Amino acid sequence: MVAWLGLIVSMVTPIVVIFLGVLLLRHIEGVKAMVTKQSGFSSKWADEFFDCCQQFLQALERELAILTVFSKIKDQKGTFSSECLEELQQLHIKLAELELRIRRNVLFAPSAAHEVTKAAGECFALTAELIDSKGGDVDMIISKMNEFNIASRSAHAEMLGLSKVEQTGR
C-alpha cells in the first residue's frame, strides 16, 4: 500500500509542478504585456512632450532672431520689414499654441509640471513684452529659456520614470 502511494505521488508530482509552472508563466507573461503596453504609452507621451518643447524653443529662437534683425532695419516700412512683421505674428501665434500644448502634455510629470509651465509662460510673456514695447532684455529671455530647458528635461525624465542619477548621467 505504501509502495503504491509512493508511486502515485512520484507520478503526480511532476504533473502538478508542470501545471503550476504553466499557470505562473501565463501570469508573468500577462504582467509583462501590461508593463510593455504602459511603457510604450509613457514613451510615446514623453516623445511628444519632448518634440513640443523643442518646437517651442526653436520658435522662441526664431522670434528673437527676427526681432534682433528688425530692430536694426532703418527702413521699417519696406517689404522686408513687412515680411518680418508677418512672420513675427505667425510665430507668436505658434508660441501660444505650443505653450498650451506643453501645459497639456506635462500632465504625466506632476513633480516638474509647475516649473515647466511657469518657465514656458514667462518666456512667452517676456517675448510678448519685447514685441509690444519694442525693447527689452533679450538676455533675460534666454535665461528663462534655459530654465524652461532644464525644467522640461526633468519633466521628460519623470515621464519616462528615470531617476535623478539616470537624468544627469552620473
mmCIF file of C-alpha atoms in Angstrom:
data_model
loop_
_atom_site.group_PDB
_atom_site.id
_atom_site.type_symbol
_atom_site.label_atom_id
_atom_site.label_comp_id
_atom_site.label_asym_id
_atom_site.label_seq_id
_atom_site.Cartn_x
_atom_site.Cartn_y
_atom_site.Cartn_z
ATOM 1 C CA MET A 1 0.000 0.000 0.000
ATOM 2 C CA VAL A 2 2.746 2.451 0.936
ATOM 3 C CA ALA A 3 4.632 1.471 -2.193
ATOM 4 C CA TRP A 4 1.582 2.259 -4.320
ATOM 5 C CA LEU A 5 1.127 5.596 -2.581
ATOM 6 C CA GLY A 6 4.781 6.496 -3.161
ATOM 7 C CA LEU A 7 4.455 5.504 -6.817
ATOM 8 C CA ILE A 8 1.323 7.641 -7.277
ATOM 9 C CA VAL A 9 2.924 10.636 -5.553
ATOM 10 C CA SER A 10 6.062 10.307 -7.680
ATOM 11 C CA MET A 11 3.923 10.245 -10.848
ATOM 12 C CA VAL A 12 1.577 13.102 -9.858
ATOM 13 C CA THR A 13 4.253 15.473 -8.538
ATOM 14 C CA PRO A 14 5.815 16.300 -11.947
ATOM 15 C CA ILE A 15 2.348 16.843 -13.430
ATOM 16 C CA VAL A 16 1.383 19.244 -10.628
ATOM 17 C CA VAL A 17 4.704 21.084 -10.945
ATOM 18 C CA ILE A 18 4.248 21.424 -14.715
ATOM 19 C CA PHE A 19 0.663 22.648 -14.254
ATOM 20 C CA LEU A 20 1.698 25.251 -11.644
ATOM 21 C CA GLY A 21 4.627 26.312 -13.826
ATOM 22 C CA VAL A 22 2.344 26.887 -16.810
ATOM 23 C CA LEU A 23 -0.068 28.935 -14.662
ATOM 24 C CA LEU A 24 2.790 31.008 -13.279
ATOM 25 C CA LEU A 25 4.275 31.535 -16.738
ATOM 26 C CA ARG A 26 0.915 32.727 -18.115
ATOM 27 C CA HIS A 27 0.552 35.178 -15.244
ATOM 28 C CA ILE A 28 4.077 36.509 -15.735
ATOM 29 C CA GLU A 29 3.513 36.932 -19.489
ATOM 30 C CA GLY A 30 0.290 38.856 -18.787
ATOM 31 C CA VAL A 31 2.074 41.200 -16.390
ATOM 32 C CA LYS A 32 4.929 41.592 -18.871
ATOM 33 C CA ALA A 33 2.498 42.517 -21.673
ATOM 34 C CA MET A 34 0.771 45.059 -19.435
ATOM 35 C CA VAL A 35 4.089 46.656 -18.430
ATOM 36 C CA THR A 36 5.202 46.817 -22.068
ATOM 37 C CA LYS A 37 1.940 48.465 -23.070
ATOM 38 C CA GLN A 38 2.191 51.029 -20.247
ATOM 39 C CA SER A 39 5.851 51.685 -21.012
ATOM 40 C CA GLY A 40 5.005 52.253 -24.675
ATOM 41 C CA PHE A 41 2.360 54.800 -23.709
ATOM 42 C CA SER A 42 4.763 56.640 -21.383
ATOM 43 C CA SER A 43 7.478 56.642 -24.002
ATOM 44 C CA LYS A 44 5.150 57.948 -26.729
ATOM 45 C CA TRP A 45 3.797 60.672 -24.432
ATOM 46 C CA ALA A 46 7.318 61.671 -23.369
ATOM 47 C CA ASP A 47 8.445 61.817 -27.006
ATOM 48 C CA GLU A 48 5.510 64.065 -27.917
ATOM 49 C CA PHE A 49 6.309 66.320 -24.951
ATOM 50 C CA PHE A 50 9.985 66.478 -25.946
ATOM 51 C CA ASP A 51 9.128 67.380 -29.553
ATOM 52 C CA CYS A 52 6.742 70.099 -28.388
ATOM 53 C CA CYS A 53 9.368 71.602 -26.068
ATOM 54 C CA GLN A 54 11.944 71.623 -28.863
ATOM 55 C CA GLN A 55 9.494 73.345 -31.221
ATOM 56 C CA PHE A 56 8.744 75.915 -28.509
ATOM 57 C CA LEU A 57 12.435 76.717 -28.031
ATOM 58 C CA GLN A 58 13.062 76.880 -31.781
ATOM 59 C CA ALA A 59 10.118 79.251 -32.272
ATOM 60 C CA LEU A 60 11.432 81.461 -29.446
ATOM 61 C CA GLU A 61 14.891 81.485 -31.017
ATOM 62 C CA ARG A 62 13.436 82.393 -34.412
ATOM 63 C CA GLU A 63 11.313 85.155 -32.892
ATOM 64 C CA LEU A 64 14.285 86.645 -31.038
ATOM 65 C CA ALA A 65 16.429 86.494 -34.176
ATOM 66 C CA ILE A 66 13.777 88.295 -36.227
ATOM 67 C CA LEU A 67 13.305 90.912 -33.506
ATOM 68 C CA THR A 68 17.052 91.496 -33.389
ATOM 69 C CA VAL A 69 17.275 91.930 -37.159
ATOM 70 C CA PHE A 70 14.103 94.019 -37.296
ATOM 71 C CA SER A 71 15.382 96.416 -34.631
ATOM 72 C CA LYS A 72 18.410 97.189 -36.830
ATOM 73 C CA ILE A 73 16.464 97.904 -40.013
ATOM 74 C CA LYS A 74 16.473 101.581 -40.879
ATOM 75 C CA ASP A 75 13.506 101.490 -43.294
ATOM 76 C CA GLN A 76 10.804 99.764 -41.241
ATOM 77 C CA LYS A 77 8.175 100.441 -43.923
ATOM 78 C CA GLY A 78 9.829 98.337 -46.631
ATOM 79 C CA THR A 79 8.951 94.899 -47.968
ATOM 80 C CA PHE A 80 11.498 93.094 -45.809
ATOM 81 C CA SER A 81 10.144 94.799 -42.680
ATOM 82 C CA SER A 82 6.599 93.799 -43.626
ATOM 83 C CA GLU A 83 7.727 90.193 -44.084
ATOM 84 C CA CYS A 84 9.438 90.263 -40.687
ATOM 85 C CA LEU A 85 6.301 91.605 -39.009
ATOM 86 C CA GLU A 86 4.149 88.963 -40.704
ATOM 87 C CA GLU A 87 6.468 86.181 -39.572
ATOM 88 C CA LEU A 88 6.550 87.604 -36.040
ATOM 89 C CA GLN A 89 2.765 87.478 -35.901
ATOM 90 C CA GLN A 90 2.727 83.881 -37.120
ATOM 91 C CA LEU A 91 5.457 82.884 -34.662
ATOM 92 C CA HIS A 92 3.633 84.494 -31.766
ATOM 93 C CA ILE A 93 0.504 82.508 -32.598
ATOM 94 C CA LYS A 94 2.638 79.350 -32.863
ATOM 95 C CA LEU A 95 4.248 80.086 -29.477
ATOM 96 C CA ALA A 96 0.822 80.484 -27.850
ATOM 97 C CA GLU A 97 -0.267 77.163 -29.355
ATOM 98 C CA LEU A 98 2.917 75.408 -28.211
ATOM 99 C CA GLU A 99 2.645 76.838 -24.700
ATOM 100 C CA LEU A 100 -0.877 75.398 -24.430
ATOM 101 C CA ARG A 101 0.317 72.051 -25.774
ATOM 102 C CA ILE A 102 3.157 71.994 -23.230
ATOM 103 C CA ARG A 103 0.701 72.671 -20.413
ATOM 104 C CA ARG A 104 -1.425 69.758 -21.640
ATOM 105 C CA ASN A 105 1.467 67.353 -22.239
ATOM 106 C CA VAL A 106 3.197 67.904 -18.908
ATOM 107 C CA LEU A 107 0.279 66.181 -17.179
ATOM 108 C CA PHE A 108 2.263 62.976 -16.688
ATOM 109 C CA ALA A 109 5.108 64.731 -14.893
ATOM 110 C CA PRO A 110 3.316 66.098 -11.823
ATOM 111 C CA SER A 111 6.509 66.890 -9.900
ATOM 112 C CA ALA A 112 8.034 69.004 -12.673
ATOM 113 C CA ALA A 113 4.815 70.370 -14.214
ATOM 114 C CA HIS A 114 4.719 73.637 -12.280
ATOM 115 C CA GLU A 115 8.290 74.612 -13.165
ATOM 116 C CA VAL A 116 7.773 73.754 -16.839
ATOM 117 C CA THR A 117 4.537 75.714 -17.226
ATOM 118 C CA LYS A 118 5.924 78.638 -15.216
ATOM 119 C CA ALA A 119 9.076 78.890 -17.352
ATOM 120 C CA ALA A 120 7.131 78.496 -20.624
ATOM 121 C CA GLY A 121 4.667 81.192 -19.557
ATOM 122 C CA GLU A 122 7.470 83.558 -18.592
ATOM 123 C CA CYS A 123 9.237 83.005 -21.930
ATOM 124 C CA PHE A 124 6.022 83.749 -23.792
ATOM 125 C CA ALA A 125 5.209 86.809 -21.655
ATOM 126 C CA LEU A 126 8.715 88.254 -21.989
ATOM 127 C CA THR A 127 8.724 87.912 -25.767
ATOM 128 C CA ALA A 128 5.259 89.481 -25.965
ATOM 129 C CA GLU A 129 6.534 92.352 -23.842
ATOM 130 C CA LEU A 130 9.572 92.683 -26.094
ATOM 131 C CA ILE A 131 7.314 92.944 -29.149
ATOM 132 C CA ASP A 132 4.843 95.357 -27.534
ATOM 133 C CA SER A 133 7.427 97.717 -26.080
ATOM 134 C CA LYS A 134 9.873 97.316 -28.987
ATOM 135 C CA GLY A 135 12.620 96.856 -26.461
ATOM 136 C CA GLY A 136 13.596 94.674 -23.568
ATOM 137 C CA ASP A 137 16.178 92.359 -22.123
ATOM 138 C CA VAL A 138 16.939 89.538 -24.557
ATOM 139 C CA ASP A 139 19.377 88.015 -22.061
ATOM 140 C CA MET A 140 16.517 87.662 -19.565
ATOM 141 C CA ILE A 141 14.515 85.757 -22.170
ATOM 142 C CA ILE A 142 17.475 83.486 -22.895
ATOM 143 C CA SER A 143 17.859 82.875 -19.166
ATOM 144 C CA LYS A 144 14.166 81.903 -18.958
ATOM 145 C CA MET A 145 14.618 79.656 -21.990
ATOM 146 C CA ASN A 146 17.444 77.894 -20.124
ATOM 147 C CA GLU A 147 15.195 77.481 -17.068
ATOM 148 C CA PHE A 148 12.499 76.050 -19.329
ATOM 149 C CA ASN A 149 15.005 73.668 -20.909
ATOM 150 C CA ILE A 150 16.150 72.352 -17.523
ATOM 151 C CA ALA A 151 12.584 72.009 -16.223
ATOM 152 C CA SER A 152 11.402 70.257 -19.386
ATOM 153 C CA ARG A 153 14.314 67.834 -19.173
ATOM 154 C CA SER A 154 13.263 66.903 -15.642
ATOM 155 C CA ALA A 155 9.646 66.506 -16.753
ATOM 156 C CA HIS A 156 10.681 64.312 -19.683
ATOM 157 C CA ALA A 157 12.760 62.097 -17.393
ATOM 158 C CA GLU A 158 9.878 61.887 -14.931
ATOM 159 C CA MET A 159 7.548 60.760 -17.724
ATOM 160 C CA LEU A 160 9.999 58.015 -18.607
ATOM 161 C CA GLY A 161 10.372 57.014 -14.959
ATOM 162 C CA LEU A 162 14.080 57.839 -14.820
ATOM 163 C CA SER A 163 15.742 58.505 -11.503
ATOM 164 C CA LYS A 164 17.865 61.587 -10.782
ATOM 165 C CA VAL A 165 21.029 59.556 -11.435
ATOM 166 C CA GLU A 166 19.745 58.462 -14.851
ATOM 167 C CA GLN A 167 18.661 62.031 -15.693
ATOM 168 C CA THR A 168 22.074 63.561 -15.120
ATOM 169 C CA GLY A 169 24.076 60.634 -16.395
ATOM 170 C CA ARG A 170 26.086 60.400 -13.170
#
